CSV table of C-alpha atoms and ligand atoms in Angstrom, one decimal:
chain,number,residue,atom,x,y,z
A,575,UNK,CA,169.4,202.7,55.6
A,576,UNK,CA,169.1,200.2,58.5
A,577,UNK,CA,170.0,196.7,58.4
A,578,UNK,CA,168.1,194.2,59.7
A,579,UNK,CA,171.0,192.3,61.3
A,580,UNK,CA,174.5,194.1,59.8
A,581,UNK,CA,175.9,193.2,63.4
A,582,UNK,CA,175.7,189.5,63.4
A,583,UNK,CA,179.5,188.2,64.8
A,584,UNK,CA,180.4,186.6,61.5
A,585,UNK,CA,179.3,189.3,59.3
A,586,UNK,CA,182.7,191.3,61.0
A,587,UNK,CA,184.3,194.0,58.8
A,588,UNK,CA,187.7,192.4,57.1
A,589,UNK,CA,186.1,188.8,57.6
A,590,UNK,CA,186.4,186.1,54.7
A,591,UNK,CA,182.8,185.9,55.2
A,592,UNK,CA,182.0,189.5,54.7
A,593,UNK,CA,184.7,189.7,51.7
A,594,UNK,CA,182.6,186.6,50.0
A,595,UNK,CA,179.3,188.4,50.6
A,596,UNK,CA,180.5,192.0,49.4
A,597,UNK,CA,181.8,190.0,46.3
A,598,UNK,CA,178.5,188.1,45.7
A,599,UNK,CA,176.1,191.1,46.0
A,600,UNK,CA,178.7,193.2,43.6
A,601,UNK,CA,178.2,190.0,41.0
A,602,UNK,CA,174.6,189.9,41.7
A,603,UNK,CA,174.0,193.9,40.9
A,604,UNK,CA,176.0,193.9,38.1
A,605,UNK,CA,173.9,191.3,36.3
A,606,UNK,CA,170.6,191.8,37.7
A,607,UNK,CA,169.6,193.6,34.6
A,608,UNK,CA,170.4,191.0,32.1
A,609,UNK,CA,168.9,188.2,34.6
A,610,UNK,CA,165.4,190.1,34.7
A,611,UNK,CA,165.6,190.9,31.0
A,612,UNK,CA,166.3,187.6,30.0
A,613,UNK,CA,164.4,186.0,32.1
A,614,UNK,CA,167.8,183.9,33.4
A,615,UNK,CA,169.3,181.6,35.8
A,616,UNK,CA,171.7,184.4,37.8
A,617,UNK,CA,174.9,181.9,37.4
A,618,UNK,CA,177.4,184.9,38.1
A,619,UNK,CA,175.7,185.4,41.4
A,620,UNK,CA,175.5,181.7,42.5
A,621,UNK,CA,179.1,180.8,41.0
A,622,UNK,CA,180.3,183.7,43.4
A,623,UNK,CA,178.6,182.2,46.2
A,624,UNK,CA,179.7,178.8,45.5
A,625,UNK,CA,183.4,180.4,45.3
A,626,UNK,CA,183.0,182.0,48.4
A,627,UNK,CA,181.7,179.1,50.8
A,628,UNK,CA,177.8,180.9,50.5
A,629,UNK,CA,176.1,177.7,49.6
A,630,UNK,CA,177.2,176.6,52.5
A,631,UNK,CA,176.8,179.0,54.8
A,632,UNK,CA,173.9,177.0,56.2
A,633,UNK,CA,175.1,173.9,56.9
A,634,UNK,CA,176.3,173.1,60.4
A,635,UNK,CA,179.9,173.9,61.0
A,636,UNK,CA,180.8,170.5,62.3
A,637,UNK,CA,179.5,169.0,58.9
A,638,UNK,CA,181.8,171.5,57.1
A,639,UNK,CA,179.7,174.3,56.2
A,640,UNK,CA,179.8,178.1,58.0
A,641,UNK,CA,177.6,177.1,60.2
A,642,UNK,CA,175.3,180.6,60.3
A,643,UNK,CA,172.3,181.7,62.3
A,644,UNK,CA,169.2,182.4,61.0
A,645,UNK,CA,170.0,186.0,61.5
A,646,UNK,CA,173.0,185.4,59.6
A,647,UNK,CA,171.3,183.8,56.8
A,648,UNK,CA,168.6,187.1,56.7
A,649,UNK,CA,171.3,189.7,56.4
A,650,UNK,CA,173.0,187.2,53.4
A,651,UNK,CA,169.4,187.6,51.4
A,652,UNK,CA,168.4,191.0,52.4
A,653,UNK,CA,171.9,192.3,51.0
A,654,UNK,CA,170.9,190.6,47.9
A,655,UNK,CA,167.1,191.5,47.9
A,656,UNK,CA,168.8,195.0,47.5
A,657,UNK,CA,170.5,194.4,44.4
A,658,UNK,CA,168.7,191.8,42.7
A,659,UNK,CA,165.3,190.6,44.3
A,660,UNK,CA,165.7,187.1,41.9
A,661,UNK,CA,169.2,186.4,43.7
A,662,UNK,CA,167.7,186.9,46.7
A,663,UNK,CA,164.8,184.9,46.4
A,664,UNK,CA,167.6,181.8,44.7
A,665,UNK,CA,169.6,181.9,48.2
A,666,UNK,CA,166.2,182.3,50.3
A,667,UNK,CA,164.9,179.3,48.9
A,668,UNK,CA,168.3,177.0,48.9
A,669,UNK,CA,168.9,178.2,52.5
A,670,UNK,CA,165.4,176.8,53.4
A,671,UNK,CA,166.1,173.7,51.9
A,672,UNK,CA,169.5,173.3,54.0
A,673,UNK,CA,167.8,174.3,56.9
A,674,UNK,CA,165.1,171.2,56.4
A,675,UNK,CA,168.3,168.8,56.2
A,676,UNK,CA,170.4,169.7,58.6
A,677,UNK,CA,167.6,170.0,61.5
A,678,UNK,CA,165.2,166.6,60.0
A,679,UNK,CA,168.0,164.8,58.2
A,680,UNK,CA,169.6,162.8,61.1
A,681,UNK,CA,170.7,159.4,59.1
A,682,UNK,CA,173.9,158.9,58.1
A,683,UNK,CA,172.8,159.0,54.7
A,684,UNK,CA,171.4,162.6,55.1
A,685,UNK,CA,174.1,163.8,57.0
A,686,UNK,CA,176.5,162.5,54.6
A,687,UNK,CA,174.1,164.7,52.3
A,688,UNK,CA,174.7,168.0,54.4
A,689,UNK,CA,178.9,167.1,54.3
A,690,UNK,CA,178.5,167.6,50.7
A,691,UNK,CA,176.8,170.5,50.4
A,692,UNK,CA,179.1,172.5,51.9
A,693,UNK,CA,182.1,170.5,50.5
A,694,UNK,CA,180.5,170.7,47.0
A,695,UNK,CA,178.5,173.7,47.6
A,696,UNK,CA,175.6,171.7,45.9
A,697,UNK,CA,172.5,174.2,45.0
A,698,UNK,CA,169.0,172.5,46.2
A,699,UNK,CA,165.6,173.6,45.2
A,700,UNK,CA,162.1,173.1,46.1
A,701,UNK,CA,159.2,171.2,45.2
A,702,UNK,CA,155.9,171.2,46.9
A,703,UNK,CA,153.5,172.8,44.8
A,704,UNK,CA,151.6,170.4,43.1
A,705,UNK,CA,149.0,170.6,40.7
A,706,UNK,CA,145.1,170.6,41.3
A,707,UNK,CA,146.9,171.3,45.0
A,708,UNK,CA,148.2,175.0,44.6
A,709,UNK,CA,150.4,176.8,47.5
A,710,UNK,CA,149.1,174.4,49.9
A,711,UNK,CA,151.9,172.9,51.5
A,712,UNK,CA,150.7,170.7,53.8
A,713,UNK,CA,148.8,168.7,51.2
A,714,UNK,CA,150.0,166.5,48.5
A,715,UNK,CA,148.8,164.2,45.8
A,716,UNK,CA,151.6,162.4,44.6
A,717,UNK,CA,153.3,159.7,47.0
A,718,UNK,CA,155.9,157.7,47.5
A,719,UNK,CA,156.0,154.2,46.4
A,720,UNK,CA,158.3,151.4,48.1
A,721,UNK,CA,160.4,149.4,45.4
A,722,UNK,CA,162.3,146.6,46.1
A,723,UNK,CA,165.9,147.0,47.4
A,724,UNK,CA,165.8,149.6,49.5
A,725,UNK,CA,164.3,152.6,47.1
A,726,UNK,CA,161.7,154.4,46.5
A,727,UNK,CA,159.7,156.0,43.5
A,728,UNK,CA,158.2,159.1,43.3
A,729,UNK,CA,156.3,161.3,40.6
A,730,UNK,CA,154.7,164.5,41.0
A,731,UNK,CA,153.2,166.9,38.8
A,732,UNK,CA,154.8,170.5,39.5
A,733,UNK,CA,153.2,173.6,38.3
A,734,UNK,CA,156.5,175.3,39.7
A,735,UNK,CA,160.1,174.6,40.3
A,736,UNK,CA,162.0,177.7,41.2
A,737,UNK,CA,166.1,177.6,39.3
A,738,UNK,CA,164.8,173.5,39.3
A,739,UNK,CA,166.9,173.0,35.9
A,740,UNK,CA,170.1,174.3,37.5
A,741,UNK,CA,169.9,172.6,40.8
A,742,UNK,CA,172.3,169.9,42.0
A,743,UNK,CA,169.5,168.4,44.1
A,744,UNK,CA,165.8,168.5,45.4
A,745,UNK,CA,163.8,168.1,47.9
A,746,UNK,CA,159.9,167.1,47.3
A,747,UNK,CA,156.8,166.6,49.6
A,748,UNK,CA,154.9,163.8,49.0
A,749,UNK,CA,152.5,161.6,51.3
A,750,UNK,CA,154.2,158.9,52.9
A,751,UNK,CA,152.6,155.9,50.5
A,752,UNK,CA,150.2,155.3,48.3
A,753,UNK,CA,147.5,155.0,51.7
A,754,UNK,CA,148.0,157.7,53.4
A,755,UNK,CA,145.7,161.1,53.6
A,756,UNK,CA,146.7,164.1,51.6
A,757,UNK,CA,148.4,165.8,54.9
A,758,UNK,CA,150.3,163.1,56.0
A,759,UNK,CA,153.7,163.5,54.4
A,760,UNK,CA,157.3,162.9,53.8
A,761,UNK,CA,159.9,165.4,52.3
A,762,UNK,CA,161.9,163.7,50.3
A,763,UNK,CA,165.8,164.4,49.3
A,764,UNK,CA,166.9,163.4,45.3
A,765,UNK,CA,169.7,164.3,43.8
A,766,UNK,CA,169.5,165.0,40.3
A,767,UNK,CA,171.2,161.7,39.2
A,768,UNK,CA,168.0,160.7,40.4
A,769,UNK,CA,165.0,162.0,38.7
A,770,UNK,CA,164.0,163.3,35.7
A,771,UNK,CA,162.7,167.0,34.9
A,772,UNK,CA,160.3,167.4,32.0
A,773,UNK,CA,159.5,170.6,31.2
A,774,UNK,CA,155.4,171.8,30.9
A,775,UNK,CA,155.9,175.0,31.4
A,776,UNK,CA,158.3,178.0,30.6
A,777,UNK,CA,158.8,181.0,33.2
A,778,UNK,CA,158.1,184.5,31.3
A,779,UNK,CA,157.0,186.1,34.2
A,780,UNK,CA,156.1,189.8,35.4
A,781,UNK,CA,158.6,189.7,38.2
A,782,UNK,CA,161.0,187.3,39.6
A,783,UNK,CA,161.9,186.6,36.3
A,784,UNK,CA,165.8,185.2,37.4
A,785,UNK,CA,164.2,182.9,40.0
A,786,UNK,CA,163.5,180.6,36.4
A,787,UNK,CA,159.8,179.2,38.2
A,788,UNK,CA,159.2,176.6,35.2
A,789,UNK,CA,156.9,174.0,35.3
A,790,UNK,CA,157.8,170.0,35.4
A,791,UNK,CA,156.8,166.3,35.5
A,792,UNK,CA,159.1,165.4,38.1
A,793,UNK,CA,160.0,161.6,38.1
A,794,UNK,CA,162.8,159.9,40.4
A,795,UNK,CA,164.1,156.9,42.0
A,796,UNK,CA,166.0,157.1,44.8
A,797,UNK,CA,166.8,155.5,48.5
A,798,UNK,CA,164.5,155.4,50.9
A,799,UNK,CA,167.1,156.9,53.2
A,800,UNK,CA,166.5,160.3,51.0
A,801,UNK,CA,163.2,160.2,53.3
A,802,UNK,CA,163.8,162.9,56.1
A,803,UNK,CA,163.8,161.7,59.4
A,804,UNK,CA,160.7,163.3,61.1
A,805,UNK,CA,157.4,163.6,59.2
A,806,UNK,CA,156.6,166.7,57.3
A,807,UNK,CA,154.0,168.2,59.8
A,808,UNK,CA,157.0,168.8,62.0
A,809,UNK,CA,159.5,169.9,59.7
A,810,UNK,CA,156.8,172.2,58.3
A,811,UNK,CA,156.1,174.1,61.5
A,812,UNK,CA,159.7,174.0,63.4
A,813,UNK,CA,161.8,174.5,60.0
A,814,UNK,CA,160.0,174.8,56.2
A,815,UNK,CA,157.7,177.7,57.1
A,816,UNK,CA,159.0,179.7,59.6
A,817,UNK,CA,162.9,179.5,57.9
A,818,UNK,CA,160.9,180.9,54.3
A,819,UNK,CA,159.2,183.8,56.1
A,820,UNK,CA,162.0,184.9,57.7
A,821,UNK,CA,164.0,184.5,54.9
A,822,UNK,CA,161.2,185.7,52.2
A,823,UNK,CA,160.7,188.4,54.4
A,824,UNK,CA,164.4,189.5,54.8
A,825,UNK,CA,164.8,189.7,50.9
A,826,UNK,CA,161.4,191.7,50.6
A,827,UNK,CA,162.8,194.2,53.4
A,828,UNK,CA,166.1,194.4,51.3
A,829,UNK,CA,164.0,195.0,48.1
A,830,UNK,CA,161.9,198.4,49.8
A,831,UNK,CA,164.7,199.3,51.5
A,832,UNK,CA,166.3,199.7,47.9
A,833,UNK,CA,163.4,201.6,47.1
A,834,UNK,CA,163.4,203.8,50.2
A,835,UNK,CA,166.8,204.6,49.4
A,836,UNK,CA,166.1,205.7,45.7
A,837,UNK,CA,163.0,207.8,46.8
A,838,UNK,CA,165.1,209.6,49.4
A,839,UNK,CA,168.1,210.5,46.8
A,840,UNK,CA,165.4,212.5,44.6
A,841,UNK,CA,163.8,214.1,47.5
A,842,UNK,CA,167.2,215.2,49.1
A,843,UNK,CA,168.5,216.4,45.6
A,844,UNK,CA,165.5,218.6,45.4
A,845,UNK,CA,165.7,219.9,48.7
A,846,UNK,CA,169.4,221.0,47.9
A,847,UNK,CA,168.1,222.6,44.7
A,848,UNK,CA,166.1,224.9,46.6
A,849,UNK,CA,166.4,224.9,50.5
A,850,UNK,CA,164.3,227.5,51.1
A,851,UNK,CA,161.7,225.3,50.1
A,852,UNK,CA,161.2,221.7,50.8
A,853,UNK,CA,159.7,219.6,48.0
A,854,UNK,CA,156.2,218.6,48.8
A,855,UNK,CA,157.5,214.9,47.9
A,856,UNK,CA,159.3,215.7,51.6
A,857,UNK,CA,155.6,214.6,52.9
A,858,UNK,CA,155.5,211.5,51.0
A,859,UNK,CA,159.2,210.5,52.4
A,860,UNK,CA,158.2,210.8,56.0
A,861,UNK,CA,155.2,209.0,55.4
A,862,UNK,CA,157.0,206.4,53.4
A,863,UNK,CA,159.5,205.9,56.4
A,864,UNK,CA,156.4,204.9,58.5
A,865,UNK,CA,155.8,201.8,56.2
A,866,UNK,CA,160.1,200.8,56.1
A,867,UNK,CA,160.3,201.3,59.7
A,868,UNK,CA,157.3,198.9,60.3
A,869,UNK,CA,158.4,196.6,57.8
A,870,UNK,CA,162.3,196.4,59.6
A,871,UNK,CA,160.4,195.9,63.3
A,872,UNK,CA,158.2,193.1,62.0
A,873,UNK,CA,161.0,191.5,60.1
A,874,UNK,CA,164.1,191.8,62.8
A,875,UNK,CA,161.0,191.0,65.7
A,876,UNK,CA,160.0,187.7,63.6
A,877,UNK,CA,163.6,187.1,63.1
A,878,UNK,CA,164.7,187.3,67.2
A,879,UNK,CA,161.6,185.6,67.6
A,880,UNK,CA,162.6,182.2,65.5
A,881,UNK,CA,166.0,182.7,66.6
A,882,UNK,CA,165.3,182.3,70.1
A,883,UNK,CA,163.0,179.5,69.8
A,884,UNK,CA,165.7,177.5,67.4
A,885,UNK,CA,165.9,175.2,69.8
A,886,UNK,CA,162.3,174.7,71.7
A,887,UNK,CA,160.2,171.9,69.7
A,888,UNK,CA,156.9,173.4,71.9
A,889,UNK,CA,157.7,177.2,71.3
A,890,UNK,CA,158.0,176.7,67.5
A,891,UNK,CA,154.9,174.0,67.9
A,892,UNK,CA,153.2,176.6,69.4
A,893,UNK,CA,150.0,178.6,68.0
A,894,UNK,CA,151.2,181.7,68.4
A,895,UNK,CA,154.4,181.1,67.0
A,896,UNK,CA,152.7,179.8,63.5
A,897,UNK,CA,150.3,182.8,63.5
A,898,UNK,CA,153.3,185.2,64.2
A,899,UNK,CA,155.0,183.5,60.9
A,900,UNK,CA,152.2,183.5,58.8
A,901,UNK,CA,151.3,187.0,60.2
A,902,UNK,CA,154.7,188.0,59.2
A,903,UNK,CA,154.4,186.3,55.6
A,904,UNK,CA,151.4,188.3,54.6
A,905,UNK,CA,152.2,191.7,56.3
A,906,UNK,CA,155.6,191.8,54.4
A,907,UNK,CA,154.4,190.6,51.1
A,908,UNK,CA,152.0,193.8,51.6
A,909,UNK,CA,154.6,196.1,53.0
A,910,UNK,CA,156.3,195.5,50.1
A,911,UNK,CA,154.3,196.4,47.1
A,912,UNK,CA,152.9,199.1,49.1
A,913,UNK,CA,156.5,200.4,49.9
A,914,UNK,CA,158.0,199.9,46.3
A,915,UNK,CA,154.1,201.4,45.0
A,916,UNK,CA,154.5,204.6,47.2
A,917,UNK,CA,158.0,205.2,46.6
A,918,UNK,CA,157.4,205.1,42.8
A,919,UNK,CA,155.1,208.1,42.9
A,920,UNK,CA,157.8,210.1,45.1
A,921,UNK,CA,160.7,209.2,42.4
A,922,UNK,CA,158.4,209.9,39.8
A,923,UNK,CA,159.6,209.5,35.8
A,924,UNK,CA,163.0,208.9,36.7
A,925,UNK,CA,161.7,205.5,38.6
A,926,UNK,CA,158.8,204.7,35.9
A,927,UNK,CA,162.1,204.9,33.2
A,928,UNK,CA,163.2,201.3,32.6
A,929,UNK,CA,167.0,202.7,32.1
A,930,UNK,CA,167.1,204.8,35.0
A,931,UNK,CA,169.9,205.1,37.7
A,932,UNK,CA,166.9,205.7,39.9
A,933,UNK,CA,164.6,203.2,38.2
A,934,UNK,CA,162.3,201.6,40.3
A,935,UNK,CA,160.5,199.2,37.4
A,936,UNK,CA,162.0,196.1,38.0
A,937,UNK,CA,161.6,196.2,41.8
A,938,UNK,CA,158.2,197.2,41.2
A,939,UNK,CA,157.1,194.1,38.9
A,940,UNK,CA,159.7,192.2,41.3
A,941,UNK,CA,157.1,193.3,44.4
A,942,UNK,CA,153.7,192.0,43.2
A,943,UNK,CA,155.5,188.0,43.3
A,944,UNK,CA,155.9,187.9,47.7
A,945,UNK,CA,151.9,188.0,47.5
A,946,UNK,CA,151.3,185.6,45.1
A,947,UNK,CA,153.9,183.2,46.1
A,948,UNK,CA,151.9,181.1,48.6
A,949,UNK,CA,149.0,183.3,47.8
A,950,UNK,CA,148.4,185.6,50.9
A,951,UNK,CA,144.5,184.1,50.7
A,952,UNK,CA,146.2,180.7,51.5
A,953,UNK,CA,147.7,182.3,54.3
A,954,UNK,CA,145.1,184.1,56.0
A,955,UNK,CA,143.0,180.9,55.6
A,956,UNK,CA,145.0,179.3,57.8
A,957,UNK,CA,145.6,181.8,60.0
A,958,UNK,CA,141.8,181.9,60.7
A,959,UNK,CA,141.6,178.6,61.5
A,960,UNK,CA,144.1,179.1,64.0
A,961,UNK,CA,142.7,182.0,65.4
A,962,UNK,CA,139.5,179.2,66.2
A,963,UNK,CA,141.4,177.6,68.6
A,964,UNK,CA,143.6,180.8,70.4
A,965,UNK,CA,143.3,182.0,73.2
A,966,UNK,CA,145.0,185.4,72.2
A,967,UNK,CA,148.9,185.1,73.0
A,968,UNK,CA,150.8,187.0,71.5
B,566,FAD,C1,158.5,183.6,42.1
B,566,FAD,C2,157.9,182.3,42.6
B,566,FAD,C3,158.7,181.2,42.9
B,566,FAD,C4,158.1,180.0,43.3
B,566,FAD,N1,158.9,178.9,43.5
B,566,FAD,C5,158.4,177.8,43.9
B,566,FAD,C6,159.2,176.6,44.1
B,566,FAD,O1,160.4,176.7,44.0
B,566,FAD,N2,158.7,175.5,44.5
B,566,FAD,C7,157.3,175.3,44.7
B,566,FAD,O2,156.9,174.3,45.1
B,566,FAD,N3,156.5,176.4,44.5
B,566,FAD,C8,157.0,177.6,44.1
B,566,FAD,N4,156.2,178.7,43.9
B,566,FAD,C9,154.8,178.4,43.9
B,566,FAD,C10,154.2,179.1,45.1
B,566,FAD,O3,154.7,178.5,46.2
B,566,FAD,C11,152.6,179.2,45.1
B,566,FAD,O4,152.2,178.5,46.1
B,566,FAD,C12,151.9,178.7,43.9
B,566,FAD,O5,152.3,179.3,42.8
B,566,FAD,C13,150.4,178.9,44.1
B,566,FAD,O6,149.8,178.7,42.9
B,566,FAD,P1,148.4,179.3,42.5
B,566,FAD,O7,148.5,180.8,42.7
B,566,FAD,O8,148.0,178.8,41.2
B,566,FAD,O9,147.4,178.6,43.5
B,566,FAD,P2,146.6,178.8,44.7
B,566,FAD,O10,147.4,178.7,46.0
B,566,FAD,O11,145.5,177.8,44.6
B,566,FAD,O12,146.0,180.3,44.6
B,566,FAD,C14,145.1,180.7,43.6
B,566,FAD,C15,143.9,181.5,44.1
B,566,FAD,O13,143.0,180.6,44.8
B,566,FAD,C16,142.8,181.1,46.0
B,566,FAD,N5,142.6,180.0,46.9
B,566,FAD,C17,142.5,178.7,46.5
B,566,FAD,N6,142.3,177.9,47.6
B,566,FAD,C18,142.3,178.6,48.6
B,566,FAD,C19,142.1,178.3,50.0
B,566,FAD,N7,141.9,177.1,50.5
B,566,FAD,N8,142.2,179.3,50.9
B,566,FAD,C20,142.3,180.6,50.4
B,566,FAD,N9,142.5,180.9,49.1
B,566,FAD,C21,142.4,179.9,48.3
B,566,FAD,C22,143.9,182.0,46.4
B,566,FAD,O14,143.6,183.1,47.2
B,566,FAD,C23,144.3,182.6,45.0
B,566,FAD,O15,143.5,183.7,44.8
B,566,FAD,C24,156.7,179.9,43.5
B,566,FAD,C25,155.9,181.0,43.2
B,566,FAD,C26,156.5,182.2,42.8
B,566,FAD,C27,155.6,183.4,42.5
């Protein structure tokens, strides 16, 4: 099955890169069961990454991490979206969080922050969900409050915290203080010396059941130079939303690429069984490819497309570079389900089994989450108020 980016330099056969991620997908597959059943933190998985440098495989090489592209980063999560979708999702969402810090973070505080998450491979996670708020991002309720002395306080009521227990750090949107308007925001860096995590809500959830999505009254002190340099707006459109939808979207392509792979093992088998003639599940193959092959082109497009506007504030400013990644967002999160969906009905029992070799139910709960997370209505609301103002570029 095609990989979305297999050939990226650093992803080299015989590299120590490529020996850390062939050891961290192993980990991750041989536990994904007992994560989804269980409903767990995937520690093996992480621990590997940790132990092989992954955590850091974000962070700027000059500031001690591997120093990967975004292409680099996709191919980490997609390998893992094959294996175990909650993994994936775990990596997806601490690269984003990296990504933020080392392209907004330019104080010596915050890049003192980045030196340490690749020397101590810290985890970070992600808070800007808010209650009464929902998936939208670029609104908060909660801000931040100047105390004396240099800090700041901050407390926020979070429906959902992905892995937010296990985290070493993480990083929170907030308005800028107590005057400002819901969109004008700050993201915020505390480490977990710094706040406090009480629990509202436990995560027993149809899919994504390792990702551990609990609820939490978040409250923390912490400097004010946790505040990232440029204001949330910006760090939202150049980093925060693009970086998740082409990270989501890798680990979605990895999950229906799994499932690709398991409907084309029982077709093939059949067609072996009796050559003379082909199963009519053959059909359903071909027109199942038409869905993965769509799904890899908008994914490795969206991918080439961020990576070669990495470094143009105005192309990654631009209206049609938002409405590509939101485009991207909800096309995926369809592609998908509908992928996973149709390759159920061509593996048949043997994918509907929950103990299966070929058993499709966990990717198939694991698919209905990339719609709901940042609700694809939220999405396309946006989108159409973008489209307002276009003039049609593509
Ligand atoms: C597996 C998983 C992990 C997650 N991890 C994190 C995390 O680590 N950190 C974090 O902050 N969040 C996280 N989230 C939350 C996620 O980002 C969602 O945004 C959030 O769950 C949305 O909540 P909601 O569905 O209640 O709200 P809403 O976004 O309000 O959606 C609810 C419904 O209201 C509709 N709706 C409401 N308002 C509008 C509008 N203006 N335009 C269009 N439709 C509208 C939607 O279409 C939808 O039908 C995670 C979610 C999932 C599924």
């Amino acid at each position: 099955m095609t990989e979305l980016s297999g050939n990226a330099s650093v992803a080299g056969e015989g590299s120590d890169f490529r020996r850390a991620l062939t050891s961290m997908v192993a980990v991750a597959a041989e536990n994904a069961a007992d994560v989804d059943h269980n409903s767990r933190f995937p520690q093996e998985a992480i621990e590997a990454a940790r132990n092989g440098s992954l955590l850091g495989a974000a962070v700027p090489s000059e500031f001690g991490g591997l120093g990967l592209n975004i292409a680099e980063l996709c191919h980490i999560v997609e390998q893992l979206g094959r294996v175990c979708s909650s993994t994936g999702m775990v990596m997806a969402m601490h690269y984003i969080q990296v990504l933020c810090l080392s392209r907004h973070g330019r104080s010596e505080y915050l890049q003192q922050v980045l030196r340490r998450c690749a020397k101590e491979q810290l985890l970070l996670a992600s808070a800007t969900t808010e209650v009464n708020i929902g998936g939208d991002s670029r609104s908060s309720s909660c801000a931040v409050r100047a105390l004396p002395e240099g800090q700041i306080e901050l407390k926020k009521t979070c429906p959902v915290i992905s892995y937010g227990r296990f985290a070493d750090a993480i990083l929170v949107t907030a308005r800028r203080n107590e005057d400002a308007v819901a969109s004008d925001q700050v993201l915020v860096y505390l480490p977990a010396d710094d706040y406090q995590l009480n629990k509202t809500f436990d995560w027993d959830a149809l899919g994504m059941r390792g990702t551990c999505s609990e609820g939490f009254e978040f409250a923390g002190i912490t400097e004010q130079a946790g505040v990232l340099d440029d204001l949330f707006e910006k760090i939202s459109a150049e980093t925060m939303l693009p970086a998740a939808h082409t990270l989501w979207a890798s680990v979605w392509y990895g999950m229906a690429a799994k499932a690709g792979e398991n409907a084309r093992t029982v077709v093939q088998r059949a067609a072996r069984k009796n050559p003379e003639n082909p199963p009519p599940s053959a059909l359903r193959l071909a027109e199942l490819e038409v869905s993965l092959q769509s799904m890899a082109e908008l994914v490795r497009s969206a991918i080439a497309r961020y990576q070669a506007g990495w470094q143009s504030p105005e192309v990654l400013e631009s209206l049609q570079f938002a409405i590509s990644m939101n485009t991207l967002k909800v096309a995926s999160a369809d592609l998908v389900r509908k992928i996973v969906g149709d390759a159920m009905l061509i593996v048949g029992i043997a994918g509907f089994a929950n103990r299966s070799p070929l058993s499709l139910a966990r990717l198939y709960r694991d698919s209905i989450a990339p719609s709901v997370m940042v609700n694809n209505d939220r999405i396309y609301n946006h989108t159409s108020t973008l489209l307002l103002v276009s003039r049609g570029e593509r």
